[in-house]
mmCIF file of C-alpha atoms in Angstrom:
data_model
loop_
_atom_site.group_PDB
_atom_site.id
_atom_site.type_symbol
_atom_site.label_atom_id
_atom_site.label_comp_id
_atom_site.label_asym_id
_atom_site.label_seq_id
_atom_site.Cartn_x
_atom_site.Cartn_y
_atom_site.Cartn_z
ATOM 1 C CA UNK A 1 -62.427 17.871 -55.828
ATOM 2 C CA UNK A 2 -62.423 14.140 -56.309
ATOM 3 C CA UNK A 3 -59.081 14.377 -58.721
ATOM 4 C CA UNK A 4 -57.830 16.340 -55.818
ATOM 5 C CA UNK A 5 -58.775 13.700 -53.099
ATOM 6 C CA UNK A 6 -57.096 11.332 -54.917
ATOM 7 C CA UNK A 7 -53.686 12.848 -55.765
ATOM 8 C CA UNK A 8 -53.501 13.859 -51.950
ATOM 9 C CA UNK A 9 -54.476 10.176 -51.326
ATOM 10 C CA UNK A 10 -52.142 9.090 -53.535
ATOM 11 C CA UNK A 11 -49.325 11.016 -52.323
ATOM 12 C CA UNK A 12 -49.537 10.167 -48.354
ATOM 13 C CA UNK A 13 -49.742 6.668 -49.635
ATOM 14 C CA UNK A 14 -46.451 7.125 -51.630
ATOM 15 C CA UNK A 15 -45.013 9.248 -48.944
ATOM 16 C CA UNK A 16 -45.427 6.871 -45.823
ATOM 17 C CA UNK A 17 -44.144 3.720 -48.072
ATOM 18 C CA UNK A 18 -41.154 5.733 -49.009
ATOM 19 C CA UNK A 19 -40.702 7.275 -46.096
ATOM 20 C CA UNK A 20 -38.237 5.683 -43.645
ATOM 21 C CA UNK A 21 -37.198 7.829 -41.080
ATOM 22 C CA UNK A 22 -35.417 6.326 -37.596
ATOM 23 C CA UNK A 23 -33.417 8.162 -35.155
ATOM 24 C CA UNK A 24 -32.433 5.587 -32.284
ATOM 25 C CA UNK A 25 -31.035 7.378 -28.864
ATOM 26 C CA UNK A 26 -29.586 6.064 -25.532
ATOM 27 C CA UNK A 27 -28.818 6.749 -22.432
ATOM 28 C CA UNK A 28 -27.463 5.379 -19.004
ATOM 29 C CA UNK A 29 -30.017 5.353 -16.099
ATOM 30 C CA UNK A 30 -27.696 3.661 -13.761
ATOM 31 C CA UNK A 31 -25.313 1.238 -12.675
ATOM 32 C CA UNK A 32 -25.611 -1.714 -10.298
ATOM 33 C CA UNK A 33 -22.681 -3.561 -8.810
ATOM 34 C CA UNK A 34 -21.138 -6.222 -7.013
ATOM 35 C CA UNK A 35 -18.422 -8.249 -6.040
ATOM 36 C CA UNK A 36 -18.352 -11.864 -5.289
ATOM 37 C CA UNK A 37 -15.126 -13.309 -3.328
ATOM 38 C CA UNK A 38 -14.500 -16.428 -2.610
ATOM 39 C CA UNK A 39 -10.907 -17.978 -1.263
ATOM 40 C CA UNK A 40 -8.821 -21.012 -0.486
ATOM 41 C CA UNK A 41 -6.105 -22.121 1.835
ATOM 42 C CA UNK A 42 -3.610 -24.942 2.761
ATOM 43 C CA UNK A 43 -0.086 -25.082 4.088
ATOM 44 C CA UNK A 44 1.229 -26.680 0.797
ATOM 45 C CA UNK A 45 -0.829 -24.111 -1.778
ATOM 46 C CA UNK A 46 -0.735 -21.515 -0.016
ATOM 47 C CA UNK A 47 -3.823 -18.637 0.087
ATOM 48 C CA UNK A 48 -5.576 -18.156 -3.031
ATOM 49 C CA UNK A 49 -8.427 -14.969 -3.568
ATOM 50 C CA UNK A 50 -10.953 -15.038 -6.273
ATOM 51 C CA UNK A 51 -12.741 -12.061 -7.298
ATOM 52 C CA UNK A 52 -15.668 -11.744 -9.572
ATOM 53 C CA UNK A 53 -16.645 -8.434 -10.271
ATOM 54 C CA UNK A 54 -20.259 -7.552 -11.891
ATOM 55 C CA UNK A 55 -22.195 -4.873 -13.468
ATOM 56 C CA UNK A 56 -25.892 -4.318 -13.877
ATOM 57 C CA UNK A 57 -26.484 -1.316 -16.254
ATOM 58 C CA UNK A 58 -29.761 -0.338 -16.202
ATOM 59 C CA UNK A 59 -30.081 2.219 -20.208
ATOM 60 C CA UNK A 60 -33.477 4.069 -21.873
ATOM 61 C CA UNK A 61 -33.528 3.712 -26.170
ATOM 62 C CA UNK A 62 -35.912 5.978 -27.854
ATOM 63 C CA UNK A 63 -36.747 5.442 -31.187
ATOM 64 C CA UNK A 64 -38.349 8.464 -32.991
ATOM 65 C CA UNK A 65 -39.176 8.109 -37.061
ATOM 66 C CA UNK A 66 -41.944 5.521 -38.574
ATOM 67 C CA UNK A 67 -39.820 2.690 -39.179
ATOM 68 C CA UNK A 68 -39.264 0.078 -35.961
ATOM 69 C CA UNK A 69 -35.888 -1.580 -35.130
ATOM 70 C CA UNK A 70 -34.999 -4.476 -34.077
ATOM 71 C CA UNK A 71 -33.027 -5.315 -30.568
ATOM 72 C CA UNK A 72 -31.439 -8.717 -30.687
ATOM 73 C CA UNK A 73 -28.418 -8.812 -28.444
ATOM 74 C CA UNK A 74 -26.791 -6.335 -26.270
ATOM 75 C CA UNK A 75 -22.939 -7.215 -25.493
ATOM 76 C CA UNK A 76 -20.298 -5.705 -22.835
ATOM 77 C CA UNK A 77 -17.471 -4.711 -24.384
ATOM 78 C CA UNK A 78 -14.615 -3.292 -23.117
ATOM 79 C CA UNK A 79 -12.772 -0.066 -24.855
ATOM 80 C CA UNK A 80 -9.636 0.041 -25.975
ATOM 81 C CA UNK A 81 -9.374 3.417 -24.841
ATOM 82 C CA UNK A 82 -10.484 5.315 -21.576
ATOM 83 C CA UNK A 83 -11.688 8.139 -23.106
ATOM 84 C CA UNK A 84 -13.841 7.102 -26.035
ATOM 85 C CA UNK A 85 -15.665 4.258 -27.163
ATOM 86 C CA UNK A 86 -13.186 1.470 -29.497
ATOM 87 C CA UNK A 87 -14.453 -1.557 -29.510
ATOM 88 C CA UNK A 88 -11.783 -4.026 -28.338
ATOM 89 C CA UNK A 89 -12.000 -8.166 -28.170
ATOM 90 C CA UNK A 90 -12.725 -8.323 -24.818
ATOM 91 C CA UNK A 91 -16.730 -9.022 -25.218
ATOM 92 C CA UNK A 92 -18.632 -10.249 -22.746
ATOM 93 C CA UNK A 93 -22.214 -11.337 -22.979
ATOM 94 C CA UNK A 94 -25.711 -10.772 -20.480
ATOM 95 C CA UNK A 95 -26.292 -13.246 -18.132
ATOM 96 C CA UNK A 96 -29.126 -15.498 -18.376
ATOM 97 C CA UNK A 97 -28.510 -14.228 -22.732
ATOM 98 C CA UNK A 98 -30.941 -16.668 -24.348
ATOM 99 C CA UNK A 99 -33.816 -15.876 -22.056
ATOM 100 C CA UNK A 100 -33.921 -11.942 -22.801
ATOM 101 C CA UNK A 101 -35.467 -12.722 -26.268
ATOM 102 C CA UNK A 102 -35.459 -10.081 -29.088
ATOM 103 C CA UNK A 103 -36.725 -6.261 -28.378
ATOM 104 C CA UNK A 104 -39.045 -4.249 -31.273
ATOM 105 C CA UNK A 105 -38.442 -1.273 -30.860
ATOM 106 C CA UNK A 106 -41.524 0.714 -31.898
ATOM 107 C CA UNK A 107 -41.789 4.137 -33.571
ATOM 108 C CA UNK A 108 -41.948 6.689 -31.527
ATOM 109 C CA UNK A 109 -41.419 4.121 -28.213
ATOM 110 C CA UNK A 110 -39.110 4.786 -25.809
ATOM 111 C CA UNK A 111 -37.936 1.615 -23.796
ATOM 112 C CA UNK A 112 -36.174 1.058 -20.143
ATOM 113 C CA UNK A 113 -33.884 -2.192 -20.579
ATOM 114 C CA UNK A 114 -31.631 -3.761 -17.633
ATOM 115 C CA UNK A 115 -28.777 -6.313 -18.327
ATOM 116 C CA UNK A 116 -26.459 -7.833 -16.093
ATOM 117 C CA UNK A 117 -22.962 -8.605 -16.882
ATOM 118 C CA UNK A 118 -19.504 -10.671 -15.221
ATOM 119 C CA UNK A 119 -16.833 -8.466 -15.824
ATOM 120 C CA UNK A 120 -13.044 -8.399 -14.449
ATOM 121 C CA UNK A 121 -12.318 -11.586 -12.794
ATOM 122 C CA UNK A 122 -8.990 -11.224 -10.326
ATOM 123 C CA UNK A 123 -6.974 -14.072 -8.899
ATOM 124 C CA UNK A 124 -4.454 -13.550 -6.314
ATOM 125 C CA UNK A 125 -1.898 -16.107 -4.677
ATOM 126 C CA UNK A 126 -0.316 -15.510 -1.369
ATOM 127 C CA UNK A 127 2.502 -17.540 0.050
ATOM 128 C CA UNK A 128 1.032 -17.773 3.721
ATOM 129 C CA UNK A 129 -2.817 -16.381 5.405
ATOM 130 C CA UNK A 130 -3.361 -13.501 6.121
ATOM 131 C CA UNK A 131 -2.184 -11.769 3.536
ATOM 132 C CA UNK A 132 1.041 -9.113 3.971
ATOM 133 C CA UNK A 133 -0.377 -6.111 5.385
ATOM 134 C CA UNK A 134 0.662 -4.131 2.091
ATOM 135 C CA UNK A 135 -1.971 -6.558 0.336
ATOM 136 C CA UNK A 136 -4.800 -4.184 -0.966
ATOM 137 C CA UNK A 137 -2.006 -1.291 -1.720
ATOM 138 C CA UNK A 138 -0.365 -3.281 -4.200
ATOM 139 C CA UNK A 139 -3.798 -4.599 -5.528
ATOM 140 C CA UNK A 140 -4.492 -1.107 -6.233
ATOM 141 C CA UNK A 141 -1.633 0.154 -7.862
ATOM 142 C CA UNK A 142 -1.671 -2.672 -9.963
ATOM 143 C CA UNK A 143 -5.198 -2.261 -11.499
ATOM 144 C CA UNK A 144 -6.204 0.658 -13.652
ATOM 145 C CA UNK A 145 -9.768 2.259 -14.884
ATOM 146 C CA UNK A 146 -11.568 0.444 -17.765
ATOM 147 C CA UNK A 147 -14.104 1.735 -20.006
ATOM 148 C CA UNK A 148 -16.918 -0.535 -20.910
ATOM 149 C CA UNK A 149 -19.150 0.418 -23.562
ATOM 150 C CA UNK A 150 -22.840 -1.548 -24.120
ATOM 151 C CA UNK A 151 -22.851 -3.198 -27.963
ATOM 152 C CA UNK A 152 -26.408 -3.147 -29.266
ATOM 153 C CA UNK A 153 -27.299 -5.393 -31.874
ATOM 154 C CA UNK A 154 -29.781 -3.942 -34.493
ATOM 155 C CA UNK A 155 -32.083 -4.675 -37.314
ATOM 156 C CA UNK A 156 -33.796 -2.013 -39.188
ATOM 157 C CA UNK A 157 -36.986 -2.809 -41.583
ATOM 158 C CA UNK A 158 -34.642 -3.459 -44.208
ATOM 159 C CA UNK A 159 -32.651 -6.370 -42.164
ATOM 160 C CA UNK A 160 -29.394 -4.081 -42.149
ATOM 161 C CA UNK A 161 -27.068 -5.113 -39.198
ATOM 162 C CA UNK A 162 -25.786 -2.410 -37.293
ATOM 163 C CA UNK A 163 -23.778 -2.543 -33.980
ATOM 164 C CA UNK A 164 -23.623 1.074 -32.460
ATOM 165 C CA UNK A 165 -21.323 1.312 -29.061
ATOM 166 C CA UNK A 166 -22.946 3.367 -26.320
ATOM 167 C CA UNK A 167 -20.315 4.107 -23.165
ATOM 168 C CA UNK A 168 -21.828 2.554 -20.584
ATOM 169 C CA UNK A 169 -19.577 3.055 -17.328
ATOM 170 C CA UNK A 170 -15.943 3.770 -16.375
ATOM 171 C CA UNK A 171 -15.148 1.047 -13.981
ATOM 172 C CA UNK A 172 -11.481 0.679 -11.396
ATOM 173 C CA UNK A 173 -11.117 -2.303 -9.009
ATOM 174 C CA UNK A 174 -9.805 -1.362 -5.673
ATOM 175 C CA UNK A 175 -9.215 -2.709 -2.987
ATOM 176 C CA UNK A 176 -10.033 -1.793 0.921
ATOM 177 C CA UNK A 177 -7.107 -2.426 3.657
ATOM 178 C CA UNK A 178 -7.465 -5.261 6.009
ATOM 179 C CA UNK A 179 -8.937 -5.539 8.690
ATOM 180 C CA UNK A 180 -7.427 -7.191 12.521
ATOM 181 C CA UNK A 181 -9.602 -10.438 11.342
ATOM 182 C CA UNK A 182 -9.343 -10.139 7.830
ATOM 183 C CA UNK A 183 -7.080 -12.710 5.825
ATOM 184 C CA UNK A 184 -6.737 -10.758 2.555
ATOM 185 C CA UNK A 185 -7.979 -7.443 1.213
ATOM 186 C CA UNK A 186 -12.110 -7.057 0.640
ATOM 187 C CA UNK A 187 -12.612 -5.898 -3.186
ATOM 188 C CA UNK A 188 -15.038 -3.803 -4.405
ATOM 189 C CA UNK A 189 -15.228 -1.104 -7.968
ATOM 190 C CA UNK A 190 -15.393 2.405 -8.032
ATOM 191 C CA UNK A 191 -18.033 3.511 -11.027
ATOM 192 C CA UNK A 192 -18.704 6.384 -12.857
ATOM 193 C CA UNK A 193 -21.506 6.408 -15.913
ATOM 194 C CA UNK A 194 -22.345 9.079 -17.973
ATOM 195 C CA UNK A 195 -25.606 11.142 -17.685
ATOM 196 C CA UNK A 196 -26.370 12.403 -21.158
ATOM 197 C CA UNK A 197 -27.925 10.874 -23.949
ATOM 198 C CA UNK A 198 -26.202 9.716 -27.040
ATOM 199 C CA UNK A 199 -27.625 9.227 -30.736
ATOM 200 C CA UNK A 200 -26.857 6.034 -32.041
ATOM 201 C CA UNK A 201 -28.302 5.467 -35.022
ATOM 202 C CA UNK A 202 -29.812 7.991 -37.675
ATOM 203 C CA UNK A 203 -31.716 7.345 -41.197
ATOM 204 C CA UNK A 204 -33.874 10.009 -43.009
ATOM 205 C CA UNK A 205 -36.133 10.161 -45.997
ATOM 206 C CA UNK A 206 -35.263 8.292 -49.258
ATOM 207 C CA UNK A 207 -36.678 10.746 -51.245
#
């Protein structure tokens, strides 16, 4: 029986040092937003409109296996296409980045994370205040839906680097007429996020 003990001993020890199972999975929550506008006027300039538009994505990971990961950053980026996730240049980083600090993500944990992002800055010129009357329904027809997809940076126990896309929110700018005291058009976003959950990252047995 000891001989036996030992083997079985033996093999659990082999077994949980070769075994290296992860399965990381996401998922939106929600999606806060905002937007910030600010203008400027004079008879020489003319009337010039800022807006800042922002995004607060709110995501769960679960990681399910014996091996924990590593969070370090996670980016904005928009897609290069509306229907999919294709990582394009246009990256954009947390606010407040260097005070989120880095995320273990535990075996078996499963994790609610909130980030908030500037996205989709918009600068208009008009010629005189207030704006033409035809103001937001040119604004609208000239901006289009966007895709933005959350970039997670991740370490596994064996220091790979891996930098899975999860779609985070389809995102349009519009704009709402003006009102009798309004100068120019108020702007706001229209979002839409996906509900189910998405497997990012998968590693089995080596053995």
């Amino acid at each position: 029986m000891s001989l036996i003990a030992v083997f079985v001993s033996g093999f659990t020890t082999f077994l949980t040092f070769f075994d290296e199972r992860y399965t990381l999975t996401a998922a939106i929550a929600n999606v806060g937003s905002g937007t910030q506008q600010s203008a400027g006027y004079s008879d020489d300039v003319g009337l010039n409109v800022t807006y800042q538009n922002y995004v607060k994505p709110t995501f769960i990971l679960s990681n399910r296996g014996t091996r924990s990961l590593v969070l370090t950053d996670v980016n904005l980026v928009r897609s290069s296409k509306l229907d999919a996730c294709e990582a394009s240049t246009d990256v954009v980083s947390p606010i407040d980045a260097d005070s989120l600090g880095t995320i273990i993500l535990d075996p078996d944990s499963v994790q609610s994370l909130t980030r908030e992002y500037r996205i989709s800055r918009i600068t208009v010129h008009y010629d005189r205040k207030p704006a033409p009357a035809s103001a937001a329904d040119s604004l609208n027809a000239e901006h289009e839906p966007q895709t933005w997809c959350l970039q997670l940076i991740v370490f596994d126990h064996r220091g790979r680097r891996m930098e899975p896309l999860l779609e985070a929110m389809t995102m349009e700018p519009t704009f709402e007429p003006m009102g009798p005291e309004d100068d120019y058009p108020t702007g706001t976003m229209a979002i839409e996020h996906p509900i189910a959950a998405n497997q990012l990252l998968s590693r089995g047995a080596l053995f």
